[in-house]
XYZ file of C-alpha atoms in Angstrom:
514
model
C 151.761 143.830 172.243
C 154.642 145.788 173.813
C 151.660 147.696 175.706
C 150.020 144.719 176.670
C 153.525 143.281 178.290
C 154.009 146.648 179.921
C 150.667 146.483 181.801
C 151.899 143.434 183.132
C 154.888 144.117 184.179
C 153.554 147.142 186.279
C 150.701 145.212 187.444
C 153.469 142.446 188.624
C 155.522 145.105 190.236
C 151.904 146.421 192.343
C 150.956 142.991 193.283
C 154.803 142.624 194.637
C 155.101 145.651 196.495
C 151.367 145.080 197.750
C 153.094 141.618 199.256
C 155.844 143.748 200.968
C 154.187 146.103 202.445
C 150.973 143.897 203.229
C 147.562 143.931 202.153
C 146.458 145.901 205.204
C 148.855 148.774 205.441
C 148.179 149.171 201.690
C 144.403 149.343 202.055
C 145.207 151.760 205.321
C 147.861 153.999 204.106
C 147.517 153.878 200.372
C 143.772 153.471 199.755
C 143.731 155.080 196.539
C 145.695 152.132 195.001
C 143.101 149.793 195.766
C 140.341 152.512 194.591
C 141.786 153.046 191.747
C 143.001 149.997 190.194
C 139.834 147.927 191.353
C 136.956 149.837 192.653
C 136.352 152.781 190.378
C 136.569 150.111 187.342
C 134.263 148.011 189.566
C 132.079 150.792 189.997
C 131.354 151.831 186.174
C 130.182 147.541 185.631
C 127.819 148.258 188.513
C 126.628 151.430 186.679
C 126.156 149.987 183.120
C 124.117 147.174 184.436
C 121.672 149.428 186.165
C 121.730 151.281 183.238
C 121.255 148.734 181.083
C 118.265 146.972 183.535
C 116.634 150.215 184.227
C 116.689 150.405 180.180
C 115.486 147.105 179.436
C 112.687 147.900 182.214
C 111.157 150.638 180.273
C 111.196 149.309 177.281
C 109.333 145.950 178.094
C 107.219 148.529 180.244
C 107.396 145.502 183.033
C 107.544 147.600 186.496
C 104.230 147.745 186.536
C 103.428 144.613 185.788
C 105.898 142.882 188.094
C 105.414 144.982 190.562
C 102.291 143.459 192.152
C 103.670 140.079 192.000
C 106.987 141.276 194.041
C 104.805 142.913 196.648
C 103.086 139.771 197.072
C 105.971 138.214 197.405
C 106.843 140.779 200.375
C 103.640 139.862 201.967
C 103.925 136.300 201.842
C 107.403 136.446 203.621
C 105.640 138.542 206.159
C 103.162 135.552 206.889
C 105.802 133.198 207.248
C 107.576 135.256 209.913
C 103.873 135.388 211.313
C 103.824 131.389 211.114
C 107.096 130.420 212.494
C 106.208 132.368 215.506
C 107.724 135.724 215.057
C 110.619 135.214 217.454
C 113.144 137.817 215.802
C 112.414 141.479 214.529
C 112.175 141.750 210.954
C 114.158 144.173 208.383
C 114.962 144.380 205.156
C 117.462 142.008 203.514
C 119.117 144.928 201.433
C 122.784 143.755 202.562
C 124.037 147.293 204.993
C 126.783 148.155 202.756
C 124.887 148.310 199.818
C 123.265 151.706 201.274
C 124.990 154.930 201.447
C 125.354 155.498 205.178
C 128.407 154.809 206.677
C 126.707 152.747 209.287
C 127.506 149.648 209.924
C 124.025 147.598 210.391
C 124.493 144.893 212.168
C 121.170 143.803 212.775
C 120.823 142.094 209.578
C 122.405 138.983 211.060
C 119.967 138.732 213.784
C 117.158 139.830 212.387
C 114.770 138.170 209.842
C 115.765 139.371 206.424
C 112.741 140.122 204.079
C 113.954 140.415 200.441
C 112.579 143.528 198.839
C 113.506 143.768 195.246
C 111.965 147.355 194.155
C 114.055 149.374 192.028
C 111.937 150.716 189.300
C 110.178 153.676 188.380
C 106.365 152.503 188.102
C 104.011 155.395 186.792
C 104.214 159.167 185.716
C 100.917 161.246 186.115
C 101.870 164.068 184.049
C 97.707 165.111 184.899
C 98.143 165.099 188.509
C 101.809 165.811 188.128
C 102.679 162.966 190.312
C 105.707 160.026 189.584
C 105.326 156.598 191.568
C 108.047 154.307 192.257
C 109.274 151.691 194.057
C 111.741 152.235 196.857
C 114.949 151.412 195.577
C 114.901 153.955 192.704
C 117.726 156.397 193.195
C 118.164 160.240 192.650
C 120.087 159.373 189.469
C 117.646 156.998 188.068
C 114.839 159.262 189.065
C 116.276 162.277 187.324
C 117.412 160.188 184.339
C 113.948 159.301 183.670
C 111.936 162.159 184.273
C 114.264 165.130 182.985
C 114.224 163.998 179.127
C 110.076 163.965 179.714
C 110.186 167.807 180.855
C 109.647 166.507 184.215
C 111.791 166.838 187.887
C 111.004 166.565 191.142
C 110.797 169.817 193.725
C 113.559 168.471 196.375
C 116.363 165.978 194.407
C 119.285 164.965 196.989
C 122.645 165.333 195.452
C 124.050 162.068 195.254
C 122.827 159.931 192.183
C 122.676 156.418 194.521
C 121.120 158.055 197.147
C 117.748 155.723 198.786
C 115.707 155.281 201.803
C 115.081 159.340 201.846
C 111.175 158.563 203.214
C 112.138 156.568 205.966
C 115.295 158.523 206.479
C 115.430 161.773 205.076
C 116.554 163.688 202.000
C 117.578 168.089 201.297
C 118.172 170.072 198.455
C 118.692 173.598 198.031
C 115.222 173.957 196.582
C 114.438 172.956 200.394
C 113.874 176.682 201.509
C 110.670 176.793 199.337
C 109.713 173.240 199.292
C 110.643 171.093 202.465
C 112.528 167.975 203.246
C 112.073 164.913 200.703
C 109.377 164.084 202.835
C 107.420 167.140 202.214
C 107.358 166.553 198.368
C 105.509 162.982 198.697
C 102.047 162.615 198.328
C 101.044 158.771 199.183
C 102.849 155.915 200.848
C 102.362 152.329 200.482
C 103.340 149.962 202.906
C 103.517 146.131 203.315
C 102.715 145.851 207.869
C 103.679 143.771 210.393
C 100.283 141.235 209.891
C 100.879 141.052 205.815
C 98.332 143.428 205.185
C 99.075 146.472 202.383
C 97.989 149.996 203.188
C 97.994 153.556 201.307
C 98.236 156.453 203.525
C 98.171 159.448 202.718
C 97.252 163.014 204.247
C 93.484 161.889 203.970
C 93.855 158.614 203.964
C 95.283 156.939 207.273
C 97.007 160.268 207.699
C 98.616 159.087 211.332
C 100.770 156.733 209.268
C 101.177 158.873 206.512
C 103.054 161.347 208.999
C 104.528 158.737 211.123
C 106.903 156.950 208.525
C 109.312 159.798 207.952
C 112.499 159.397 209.898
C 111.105 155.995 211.333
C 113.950 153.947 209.394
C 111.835 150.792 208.491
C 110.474 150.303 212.037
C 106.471 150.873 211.180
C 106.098 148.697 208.058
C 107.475 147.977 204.530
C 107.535 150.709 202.093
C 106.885 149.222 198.860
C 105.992 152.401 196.742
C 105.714 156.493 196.928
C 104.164 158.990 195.062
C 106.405 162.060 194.724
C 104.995 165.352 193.623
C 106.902 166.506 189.874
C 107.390 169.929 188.933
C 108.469 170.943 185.159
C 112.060 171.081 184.813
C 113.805 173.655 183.034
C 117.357 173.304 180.871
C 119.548 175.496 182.585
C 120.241 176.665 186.780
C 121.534 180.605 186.645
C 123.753 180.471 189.467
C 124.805 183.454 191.083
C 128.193 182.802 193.267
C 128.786 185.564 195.794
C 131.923 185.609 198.382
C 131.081 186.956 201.727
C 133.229 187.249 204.503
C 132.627 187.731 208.254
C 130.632 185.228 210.109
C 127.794 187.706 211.521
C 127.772 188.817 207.306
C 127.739 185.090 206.134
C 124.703 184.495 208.678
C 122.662 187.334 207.642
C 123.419 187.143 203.957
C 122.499 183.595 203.989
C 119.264 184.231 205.919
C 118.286 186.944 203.884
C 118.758 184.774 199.896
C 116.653 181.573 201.879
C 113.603 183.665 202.923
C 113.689 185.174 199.079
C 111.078 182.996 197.437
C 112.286 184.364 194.087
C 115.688 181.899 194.670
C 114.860 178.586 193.001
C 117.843 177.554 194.486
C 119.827 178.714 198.022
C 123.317 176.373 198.993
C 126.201 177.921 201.074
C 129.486 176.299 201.270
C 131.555 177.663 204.297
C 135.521 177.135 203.689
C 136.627 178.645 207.076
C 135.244 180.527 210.187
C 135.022 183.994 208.305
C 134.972 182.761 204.495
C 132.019 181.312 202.568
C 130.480 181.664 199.311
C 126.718 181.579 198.996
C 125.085 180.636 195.871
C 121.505 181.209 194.398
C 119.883 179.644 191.560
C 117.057 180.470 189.250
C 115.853 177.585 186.945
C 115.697 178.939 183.151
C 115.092 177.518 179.456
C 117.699 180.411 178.414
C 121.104 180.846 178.652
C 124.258 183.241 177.533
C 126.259 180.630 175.331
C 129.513 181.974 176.783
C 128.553 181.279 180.783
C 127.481 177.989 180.289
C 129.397 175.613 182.198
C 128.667 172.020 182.136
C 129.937 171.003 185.838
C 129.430 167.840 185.558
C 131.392 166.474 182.529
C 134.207 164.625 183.909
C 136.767 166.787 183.324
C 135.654 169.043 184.786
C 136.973 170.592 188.294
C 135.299 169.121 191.025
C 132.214 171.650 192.179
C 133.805 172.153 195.360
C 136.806 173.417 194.083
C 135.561 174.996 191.530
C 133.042 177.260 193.758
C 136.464 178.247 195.921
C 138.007 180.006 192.727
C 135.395 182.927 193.184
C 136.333 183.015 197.418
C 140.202 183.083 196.084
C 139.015 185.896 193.861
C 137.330 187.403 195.751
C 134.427 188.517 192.904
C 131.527 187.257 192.031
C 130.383 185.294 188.736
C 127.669 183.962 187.147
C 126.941 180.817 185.162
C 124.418 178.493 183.387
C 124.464 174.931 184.599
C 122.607 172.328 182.980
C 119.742 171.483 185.189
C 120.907 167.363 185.699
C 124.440 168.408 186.164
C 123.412 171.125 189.213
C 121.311 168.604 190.103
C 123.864 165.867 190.949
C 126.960 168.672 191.655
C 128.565 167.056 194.074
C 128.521 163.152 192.981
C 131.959 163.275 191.528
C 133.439 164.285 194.708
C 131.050 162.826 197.058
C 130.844 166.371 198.679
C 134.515 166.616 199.427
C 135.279 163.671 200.931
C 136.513 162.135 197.629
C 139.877 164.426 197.814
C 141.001 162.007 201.508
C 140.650 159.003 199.295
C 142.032 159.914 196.155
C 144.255 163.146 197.333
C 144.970 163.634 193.665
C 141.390 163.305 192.247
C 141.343 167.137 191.574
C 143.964 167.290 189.054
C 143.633 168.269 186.117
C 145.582 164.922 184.527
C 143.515 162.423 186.358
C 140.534 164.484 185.512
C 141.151 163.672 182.066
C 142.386 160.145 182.199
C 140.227 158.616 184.721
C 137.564 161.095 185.912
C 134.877 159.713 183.782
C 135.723 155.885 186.545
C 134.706 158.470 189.266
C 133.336 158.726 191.598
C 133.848 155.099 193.142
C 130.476 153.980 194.784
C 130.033 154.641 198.577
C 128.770 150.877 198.755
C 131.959 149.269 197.392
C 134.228 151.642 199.469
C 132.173 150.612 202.401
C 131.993 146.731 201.540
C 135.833 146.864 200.899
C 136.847 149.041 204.008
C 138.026 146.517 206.374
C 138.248 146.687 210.112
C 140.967 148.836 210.544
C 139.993 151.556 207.994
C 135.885 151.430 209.579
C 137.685 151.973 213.052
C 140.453 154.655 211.815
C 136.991 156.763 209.962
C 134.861 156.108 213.465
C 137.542 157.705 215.517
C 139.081 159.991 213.136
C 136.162 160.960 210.525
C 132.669 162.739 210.858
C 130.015 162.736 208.277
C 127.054 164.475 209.982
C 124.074 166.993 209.281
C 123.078 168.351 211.920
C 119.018 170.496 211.043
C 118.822 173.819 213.231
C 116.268 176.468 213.116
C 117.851 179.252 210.990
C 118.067 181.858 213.569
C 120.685 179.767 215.800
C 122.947 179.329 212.108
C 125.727 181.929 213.929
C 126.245 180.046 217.576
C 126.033 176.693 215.054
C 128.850 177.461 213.148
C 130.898 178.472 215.813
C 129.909 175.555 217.961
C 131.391 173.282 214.599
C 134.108 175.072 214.901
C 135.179 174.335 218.341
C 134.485 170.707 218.510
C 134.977 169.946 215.006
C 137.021 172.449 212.865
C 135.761 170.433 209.883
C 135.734 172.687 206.186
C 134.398 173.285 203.714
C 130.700 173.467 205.693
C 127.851 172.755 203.736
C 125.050 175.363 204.366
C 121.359 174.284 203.085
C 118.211 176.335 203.915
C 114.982 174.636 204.345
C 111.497 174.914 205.700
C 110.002 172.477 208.284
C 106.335 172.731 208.741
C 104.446 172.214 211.783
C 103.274 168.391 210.514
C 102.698 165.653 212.750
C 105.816 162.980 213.638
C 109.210 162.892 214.884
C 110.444 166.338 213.259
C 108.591 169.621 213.291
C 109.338 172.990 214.761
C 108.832 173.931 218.660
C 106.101 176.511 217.956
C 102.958 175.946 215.844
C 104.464 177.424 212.801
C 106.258 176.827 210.144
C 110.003 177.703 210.692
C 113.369 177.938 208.572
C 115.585 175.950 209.452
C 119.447 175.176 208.025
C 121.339 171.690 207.385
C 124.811 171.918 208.120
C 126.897 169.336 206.664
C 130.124 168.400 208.253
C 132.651 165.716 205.944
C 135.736 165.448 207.053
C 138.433 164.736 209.046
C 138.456 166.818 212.109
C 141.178 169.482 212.718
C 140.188 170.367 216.629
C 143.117 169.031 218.844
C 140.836 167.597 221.346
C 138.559 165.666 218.961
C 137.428 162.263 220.138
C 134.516 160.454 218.354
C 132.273 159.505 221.185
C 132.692 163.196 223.568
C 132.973 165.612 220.787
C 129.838 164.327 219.254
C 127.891 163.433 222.171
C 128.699 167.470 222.827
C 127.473 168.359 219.446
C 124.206 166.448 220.045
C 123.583 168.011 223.342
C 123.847 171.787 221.414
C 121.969 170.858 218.474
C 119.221 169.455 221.315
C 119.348 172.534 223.361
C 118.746 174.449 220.403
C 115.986 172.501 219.350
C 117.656 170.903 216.588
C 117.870 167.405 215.228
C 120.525 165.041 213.564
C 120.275 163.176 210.262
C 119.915 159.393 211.506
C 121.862 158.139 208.899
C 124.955 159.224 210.311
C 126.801 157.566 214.051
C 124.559 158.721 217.088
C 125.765 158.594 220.292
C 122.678 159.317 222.306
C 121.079 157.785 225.364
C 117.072 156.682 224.739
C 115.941 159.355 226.917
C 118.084 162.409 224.909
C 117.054 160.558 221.426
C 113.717 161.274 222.240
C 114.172 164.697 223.948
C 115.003 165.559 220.423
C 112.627 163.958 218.746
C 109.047 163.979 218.984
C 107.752 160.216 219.598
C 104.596 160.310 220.100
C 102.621 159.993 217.222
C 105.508 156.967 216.559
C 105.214 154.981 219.764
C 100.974 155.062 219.710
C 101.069 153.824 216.269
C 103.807 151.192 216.907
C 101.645 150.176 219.658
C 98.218 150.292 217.806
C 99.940 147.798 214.600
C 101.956 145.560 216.986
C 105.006 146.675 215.464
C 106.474 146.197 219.286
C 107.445 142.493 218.405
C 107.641 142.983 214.043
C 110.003 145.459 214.246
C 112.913 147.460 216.343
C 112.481 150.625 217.758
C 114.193 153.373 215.857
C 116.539 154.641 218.240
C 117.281 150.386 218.560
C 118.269 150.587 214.641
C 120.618 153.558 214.395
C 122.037 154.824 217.470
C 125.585 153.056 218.468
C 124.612 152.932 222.450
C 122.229 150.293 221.965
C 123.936 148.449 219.445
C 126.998 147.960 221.021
């Protein structure tokens, strides 16, 4: 009892000090309050229903089932827009903070909202080695589901509630051998603009199959995928190797992402001259001493944990657990995790409360308020910006000067001369890297709106493009400079998207939706 009265009298003494100080500064200055009392409890009821639903699911084996009636559903709410004159674009009604990009969609209050409830994992082709699932189905479910089956998929994006990586985009660092998300999906089906369902694939309506990448919901309805699966393996023998020197980083990074014998290449860049590069090999055996399961919550965070061997300057080796390399840096949220909660790190917390984190991205974003969305817009970048390997040096150094953001995340991958909005300048295939920039930026001259309309006109002149998840401050005519829109505007033209849906650079970039 004396417990119970204790917990009250602190939480009295919160709530009071919360009322001097006001709600507002609180949530502004002392964020981690809020996140810890009320959204990282929050976030583990979220996770134990979908849990518990995606559980329920597979046992009543009812995704399949079900899942013809809800695209019907989809189609029918099509027709309607049809029939009451389709005045407004349509999009998804998905609320905006529910996703994972910072964005701020605002288009969902003028636009038609079509309710697409697909969140399940449908079918798994262990024949043709092929999983298909509805479009809501995140990394974590995926990888829940398929791992204990021997199963995985080639490319698996790190964060566990991560969507939407068909019509946006997704990376791993399997991505040197195997492509973007969108290169490890075999079929698309999607609800269009007149009701009708189609399956494209690259024999079957191949122009739409190439199209929808990147396109951000503005050709049709994706109501299911069929993802390519690879056998998974128990353990990831990771190799961490501190290299210093930017011209050494470069060329040592190059050098493990064109070595097809790396299951796995990721670089994480703490300073202009100081990185550590890491390469994985997936494995059924392990040495019982190095393994090291990251992703137990006590553990240190993966970030931190990797900077021990740049502190150390030596290099180590270790056996992760395939789901826990897998989803590395979903404790954390990269690093970003350490601006919220400054204290997340320690080893206390880590103990006490680390198995709360991390706090879902979708409740930080539907809780931010105006002040904190405006303080991370001005203050804040979260952006990947996907150059061709070769320009990785004058990158880095560009990030440097108008950002100054660290750690850096460095991920190889190979983009193949495919029809659509992103493929290489030549008529090969070409490396290219993703580097990740999180943080708040440490330049002196840093202002939102210049410093990255500069970094869009580099990554353009390099022939480059930027994740579209993230703020873009493009014109239409440089949005298109950098990416290719034909193939996207014929089809658009050919379905009559032109009145169903927005155009792309409409949806995402903040000149035309302010």
């Amino acid at each position: 009892m004396s417990a119970v009265w204790s917990l009250g009298a602190g939480l009295l003494l919160l709530l009071l000090w919360v009322r001097h100080r006001g709600l507002e500064a609180v949530l502004v200055h002392h964020r981690w309050i809020f996140v810890c009392f009320f959204l990282m409890p929050l976030s583990i009821l979220f996770d134990v229903y979908y849990q518990l639903r995606a559980w329920a699911v597979r046992r009543m084996h009812s995704a399949p089932r079900l899942h013809g009636q809800r695209v019907r559903h989809i189609q029918e709410q099509v027709r309607e827009w049809k029939e009451e004159g389709g005045r407004r674009y349509m999009c998804t009604g998905r609320p905006g903070w529910l996703t994972v990009s910072l964005r701020v969609g605002k288009y969902k209050k003028t636009h038609k909202n079509i309710m697409i409830n697909l969140m399940d994992v449908l079918e798994v082709d262990s024949e043709r080695q092929v999983v298909r699932v509805e479009p809501l189905v995140t990394m974590g479910q995926l990888t829940a589901y398929l791992n204990p089956m021997g199963w995985t998929i080639p490319v698996v994006p790190e964060l566990d509630d991560l969507t939407g990586l068909i019509m946006g985009t997704g990376i791993e660092s399997s991505s040197h051998i195997y492509g973007l998300f969108q290169h490890t999906c075999m079929a698309y089906e999607l609800v269009l603009a007149d009701g009708s369902l189609v399956r494209c694939s690259p024999t079957e309506n191949s122009d739409l199959f190439y199209a929808v990448p990147w396109s951000c919901g503005t050709l049709g309805f994706l109501v299911a995928a069929e993802i390519k699966m690879i056998p998974a393996k128990k353990y990831i023998r990771l190799h961490y190797e501190p290299v210093r020197g930017l011209r050494s980083i470069c060329e040592k990074f190059t050098e493990e992402s064109k070595n097809k014998e790396n299951s796995f290449v990721e670089g994480l860049v703490y300073s202009l001259e100081e990185a550590v590069i890491m390469t994985g090999v997936l494995t059924d055996e392990a040495e019982p001493s190095k393994i090291n399961r990251i992703g137990n919550y006590y553990k240190p965070w993966f970030f931190k944990h990797v900077e021990k061997y740049l502190k150390a300057n030596k290099t180590g080796i270790e056996y992760i657990p395939s789901r826990h390399y897998y989803h590395r840096h979903t404790r954390s949220i990269f690093w970003e995790l350490q601006d919220i909660i400054p204290f997340g790190n320690n080893p206390v917390f880590r103990y006490l409360f680390g198995w709360m984190v991390p706090p879902k991205i979708s409740l930080l974003k539907l809780t931010q308020g105006e002040a904190i969305r405006k303080l991370y817009e001005q203050h804040h970048v979260v952006q990947d910006m996907l150059v061709p390997m070769k320009s990785l040096e004058k990158s880095i150094q560009t990030f440097h000067v108008d950002l100054n953001v660290y750690p850096l995340w460095l991920c190889p991958f190979l983009l193949p001369n495919n029809p659509g909005m992103v493929h290489p300048k030549g008529d090969e295939t070409e490396l290219y890297v993703d580097i990740g920039a999180y943080g708040e930026p440490k330049t002196k001259q840093f202002e939102a709106r210049a410093s990255m309309r500069q970094m869009e006109k580099f990554v353009r002149s390099v022939h480059g493009f930027q994740m579209l998840y993230a703020d873009c401050y493009m014109t239409r005519e440089e949005f298109w400079d950098m990416f290719d829109g034909s193939l996207y505007h014929s089809l658009r033209e050919q379905m009559n998207c032109k009145d169903a849906f927005p155009e792309v650079y409409d949806k995402i970039c903040k000149a035309a939706r302010h």
